Structure formats: C-alpha cells, structure tokens
PDB file of N, CA and C in Angstrom:
ATOM      1  N   MET A   1     -26.015 -10.541  -3.050  1.00 79.00           N
ATOM      2  CA  MET A   1     -25.959 -11.380  -1.864  1.00 79.00           C
ATOM      3  C   MET A   1     -24.302 -11.110  -1.588  1.00 79.00           C
ATOM      4  N   TYR A   2     -23.802 -10.896  -0.540  1.00 85.00           N
ATOM      5  CA  TYR A   2     -22.254 -10.862  -0.390  1.00 85.00           C
ATOM      6  C   TYR A   2     -22.067 -11.503   1.048  1.00 85.00           C
ATOM      7  N   PHE A   3     -20.858 -11.790   0.900  1.00 86.00           N
ATOM      8  CA  PHE A   3     -20.135 -12.660   2.259  1.00 86.00           C
ATOM      9  C   PHE A   3     -18.980 -12.121   2.663  1.00 86.00           C
ATOM     10  N   THR A   4     -18.400 -12.679   3.735  1.00 85.00           N
ATOM     11  CA  THR A   4     -17.468 -12.506   4.329  1.00 85.00           C
ATOM     12  C   THR A   4     -17.091 -13.709   5.269  1.00 85.00           C
ATOM     13  N   GLN A   5     -15.634 -13.646   5.539  1.00 88.00           N
ATOM     14  CA  GLN A   5     -15.397 -15.139   6.238  1.00 88.00           C
ATOM     15  C   GLN A   5     -14.356 -14.493   7.378  1.00 88.00           C
ATOM     16  N   ARG A   6     -14.900 -15.065   8.715  1.00 84.00           N
ATOM     17  CA  ARG A   6     -14.254 -14.786  10.070  1.00 84.00           C
ATOM     18  C   ARG A   6     -13.791 -15.965  10.598  1.00 84.00           C
ATOM     19  N   GLY A   7     -12.447 -16.437  10.261  1.00 87.00           N
ATOM     20  CA  GLY A   7     -11.872 -17.598  10.985  1.00 87.00           C
ATOM     21  C   GLY A   7     -12.662 -18.500   9.903  1.00 87.00           C
ATOM     22  N   GLN A   8     -13.129 -19.680  10.651  1.00 92.00           N
ATOM     23  CA  GLN A   8     -13.774 -20.924   9.873  1.00 92.00           C
ATOM     24  C   GLN A   8     -15.395 -20.409   9.599  1.00 92.00           C
ATOM     25  N   THR A   9     -15.848 -19.161   9.959  1.00 90.00           N
ATOM     26  CA  THR A   9     -17.263 -18.909   9.865  1.00 90.00           C
ATOM     27  C   THR A   9     -17.397 -18.172   8.755  1.00 90.00           C
ATOM     28  N   ILE A  10     -18.568 -18.455   7.780  1.00 91.00           N
ATOM     29  CA  ILE A  10     -18.686 -17.682   6.483  1.00 91.00           C
ATOM     30  C   ILE A  10     -20.062 -16.944   7.143  1.00 91.00           C
ATOM     31  N   ILE A  11     -20.064 -15.516   6.790  1.00 87.00           N
ATOM     32  CA  ILE A  11     -21.104 -14.874   7.399  1.00 87.00           C
ATOM     33  C   ILE A  11     -21.901 -14.363   5.889  1.00 87.00           C
ATOM     34  N   VAL A  12     -23.032 -14.622   5.694  1.00 90.00           N
ATOM     35  CA  VAL A  12     -23.817 -14.207   4.512  1.00 90.00           C
ATOM     36  C   VAL A  12     -24.778 -12.954   4.347  1.00 90.00           C
ATOM     37  N   MET A  13     -24.518 -12.083   3.875  1.00 83.00           N
ATOM     38  CA  MET A  13     -25.239 -10.876   3.872  1.00 83.00           C
ATOM     39  C   MET A  13     -26.022 -10.895   2.750  1.00 83.00           C
ATOM     40  N   LEU A  14     -27.436 -10.876   3.051  1.00 83.00           N
ATOM     41  CA  LEU A  14     -28.592 -10.975   2.006  1.00 83.00           C
ATOM     42  C   LEU A  14     -28.694  -9.362   1.946  1.00 83.00           C
ATOM     43  N   GLY A  15     -29.245  -9.115   0.699  1.00 78.00           N
ATOM     44  CA  GLY A  15     -29.707  -7.813   0.230  1.00 78.00           C
ATOM     45  C   GLY A  15     -30.153  -7.769  -1.198  1.00 78.00           C
ATOM     46  N   GLY A  16     -31.132  -6.845  -1.324  1.00 74.00           N
ATOM     47  CA  GLY A  16     -31.835  -6.816  -2.669  1.00 74.00           C
ATOM     48  C   GLY A  16     -31.347  -5.251  -3.302  1.00 74.00           C
ATOM     49  N   GLY A  17     -31.363  -5.300  -4.474  1.00 81.00           N
ATOM     50  CA  GLY A  17     -30.560  -4.167  -5.211  1.00 81.00           C
ATOM     51  C   GLY A  17     -30.810  -4.195  -6.646  1.00 81.00           C
ATOM     52  N   SER A  18     -30.283  -3.477  -7.441  1.00 89.00           N
ATOM     53  CA  SER A  18     -30.318  -3.562  -8.847  1.00 89.00           C
ATOM     54  C   SER A  18     -28.884  -2.911  -9.202  1.00 89.00           C
ATOM     55  N   LYS A  19     -28.655  -2.920 -10.693  1.00 91.00           N
ATOM     56  CA  LYS A  19     -27.302  -2.298 -11.172  1.00 91.00           C
ATOM     57  C   LYS A  19     -27.124  -1.045 -10.714  1.00 91.00           C
ATOM     58  N   THR A  20     -28.404  -0.355 -10.543  1.00 95.00           N
ATOM     59  CA  THR A  20     -28.257   1.070 -10.585  1.00 95.00           C
ATOM     60  C   THR A  20     -28.030   1.545  -8.868  1.00 95.00           C
ATOM     61  N   THR A  21     -28.091   0.825  -7.935  1.00 91.00           N
ATOM     62  CA  THR A  21     -27.738   0.657  -6.635  1.00 91.00           C
ATOM     63  C   THR A  21     -26.590  -0.134  -6.150  1.00 91.00           C
ATOM     64  N   GLN A  22     -25.930  -0.787  -7.015  1.00 91.00           N
ATOM     65  CA  GLN A  22     -24.949  -2.041  -6.740  1.00 91.00           C
ATOM     66  C   GLN A  22     -23.586  -1.100  -5.894  1.00 91.00           C
ATOM     67  N   ALA A  23     -23.283   0.056  -6.599  1.00 92.00           N
ATOM     68  CA  ALA A  23     -22.165   0.628  -5.840  1.00 92.00           C
ATOM     69  C   ALA A  23     -22.476   0.855  -4.265  1.00 92.00           C
ATOM     70  N   ALA A  24     -23.717   1.592  -4.101  1.00 92.00           N
ATOM     71  CA  ALA A  24     -24.005   1.718  -2.610  1.00 92.00           C
ATOM     72  C   ALA A  24     -24.474   0.683  -1.874  1.00 92.00           C
ATOM     73  N   ASP A  25     -24.911  -0.282  -2.480  1.00 89.00           N
ATOM     74  CA  ASP A  25     -25.126  -1.878  -1.791  1.00 89.00           C
ATOM     75  C   ASP A  25     -23.615  -2.364  -1.237  1.00 89.00           C
ATOM     76  N   ILE A  26     -22.736  -2.208  -2.215  1.00 88.00           N
ATOM     77  CA  ILE A  26     -21.399  -2.613  -1.725  1.00 88.00           C
ATOM     78  C   ILE A  26     -20.679  -1.951  -0.725  1.00 88.00           C
ATOM     79  N   ALA A  27     -20.921  -0.679  -1.096  1.00 91.00           N
ATOM     80  CA  ALA A  27     -20.243   0.274   0.446  1.00 91.00           C
ATOM     81  C   ALA A  27     -20.977  -0.294   1.595  1.00 91.00           C
ATOM     82  N   LYS A  28     -22.274  -0.271   1.447  1.00 89.00           N
ATOM     83  CA  LYS A  28     -23.022  -0.920   2.805  1.00 89.00           C
ATOM     84  C   LYS A  28     -22.838  -2.199   3.233  1.00 89.00           C
ATOM     85  N   ALA A  29     -22.370  -2.861   2.440  1.00 87.00           N
ATOM     86  CA  ALA A  29     -21.945  -4.298   2.803  1.00 87.00           C
ATOM     87  C   ALA A  29     -20.657  -4.368   3.448  1.00 87.00           C
ATOM     88  N   LYS A  30     -19.794  -3.372   2.822  1.00 89.00           N
ATOM     89  CA  LYS A  30     -18.353  -3.455   3.400  1.00 89.00           C
ATOM     90  C   LYS A  30     -18.606  -2.542   4.881  1.00 89.00           C
ATOM     91  N   GLU A  31     -19.246  -1.643   5.022  1.00 90.00           N
ATOM     92  CA  GLU A  31     -19.490  -1.054   6.281  1.00 90.00           C
ATOM     93  C   GLU A  31     -20.277  -1.885   7.745  1.00 90.00           C
ATOM     94  N   VAL A  32     -21.091  -2.960   7.024  1.00 87.00           N
ATOM     95  CA  VAL A  32     -21.444  -4.022   7.980  1.00 87.00           C
ATOM     96  C   VAL A  32     -20.378  -4.869   8.268  1.00 87.00           C
ATOM     97  N   ALA A  33     -19.700  -5.420   7.211  1.00 86.00           N
ATOM     98  CA  ALA A  33     -18.488  -6.300   7.640  1.00 86.00           C
ATOM     99  C   ALA A  33     -17.585  -5.679   8.402  1.00 86.00           C
ATOM    100  N   ALA A  34     -17.303  -4.359   8.524  1.00 88.00           N
ATOM    101  CA  ALA A  34     -16.403  -3.713   9.416  1.00 88.00           C
ATOM    102  C   ALA A  34     -17.022  -3.567  10.777  1.00 88.00           C
ATOM    103  N   HIS A  35     -18.095  -3.374  10.875  1.00 86.00           N
ATOM    104  CA  HIS A  35     -18.961  -3.530  12.011  1.00 86.00           C
ATOM    105  C   HIS A  35     -18.776  -4.736  12.770  1.00 86.00           C
ATOM    106  N   LEU A  36     -18.893  -5.886  11.902  1.00 79.00           N
ATOM    107  CA  LEU A  36     -18.803  -7.288  12.367  1.00 79.00           C
ATOM    108  C   LEU A  36     -17.630  -7.484  13.265  1.00 79.00           C
ATOM    109  N   THR A  37     -16.456  -6.934  12.399  1.00 65.00           N
ATOM    110  CA  THR A  37     -15.297  -6.995  12.881  1.00 65.00           C
ATOM    111  C   THR A  37     -14.764  -6.334  14.586  1.00 65.00           C
ATOM    112  N   GLU A  38     -15.298  -5.045  14.292  1.00 59.00           N
ATOM    113  CA  GLU A  38     -15.472  -4.385  15.835  1.00 59.00           C
ATOM    114  C   GLU A  38     -15.969  -5.098  16.816  1.00 59.00           C
ATOM    115  N   ASP A  39     -17.314  -5.896  16.491  1.00 60.00           N
ATOM    116  CA  ASP A  39     -18.054  -6.378  17.633  1.00 60.00           C
ATOM    117  C   ASP A  39     -17.287  -7.639  18.143  1.00 60.00           C
ATOM    118  N   GLU A  40     -16.726  -8.175  17.096  1.00 57.00           N
ATOM    119  CA  GLU A  40     -16.108  -9.444  17.747  1.00 57.00           C
ATOM    120  C   GLU A  40     -14.549  -8.880  18.851  1.00 57.00           C
ATOM    121  N   LYS A  41     -14.379  -7.979  18.792  1.00 53.00           N
ATOM    122  CA  LYS A  41     -13.209  -7.718  19.842  1.00 53.00           C
ATOM    123  C   LYS A  41     -13.558  -7.261  21.160  1.00 53.00           C
TER     124      LYS A  41
END
C-alpha cells in the first residue's frame, strides 16, 4: 500500500506484490502519483 497527499486529501493506492516486485511496484506507484498531479491541472 502506498499513499500520497494532495492538499488536505490523502490518496491511498492499494496493490499487491512481494519483495521481488517491490522496486517495480514503487516505480508504478510513483508513476500513478505523477499522473494524479497532472490530472489536477
């Protein structure tokens, strides 16, 4: 589970994975968070 905060809103990103996929999962969560920022513009 990853989360990001935009103003007073906390966005929780749920996902499953394991230690072997953790680096890719984190990269994907960062990508999704970046798109959230773009969508707010």
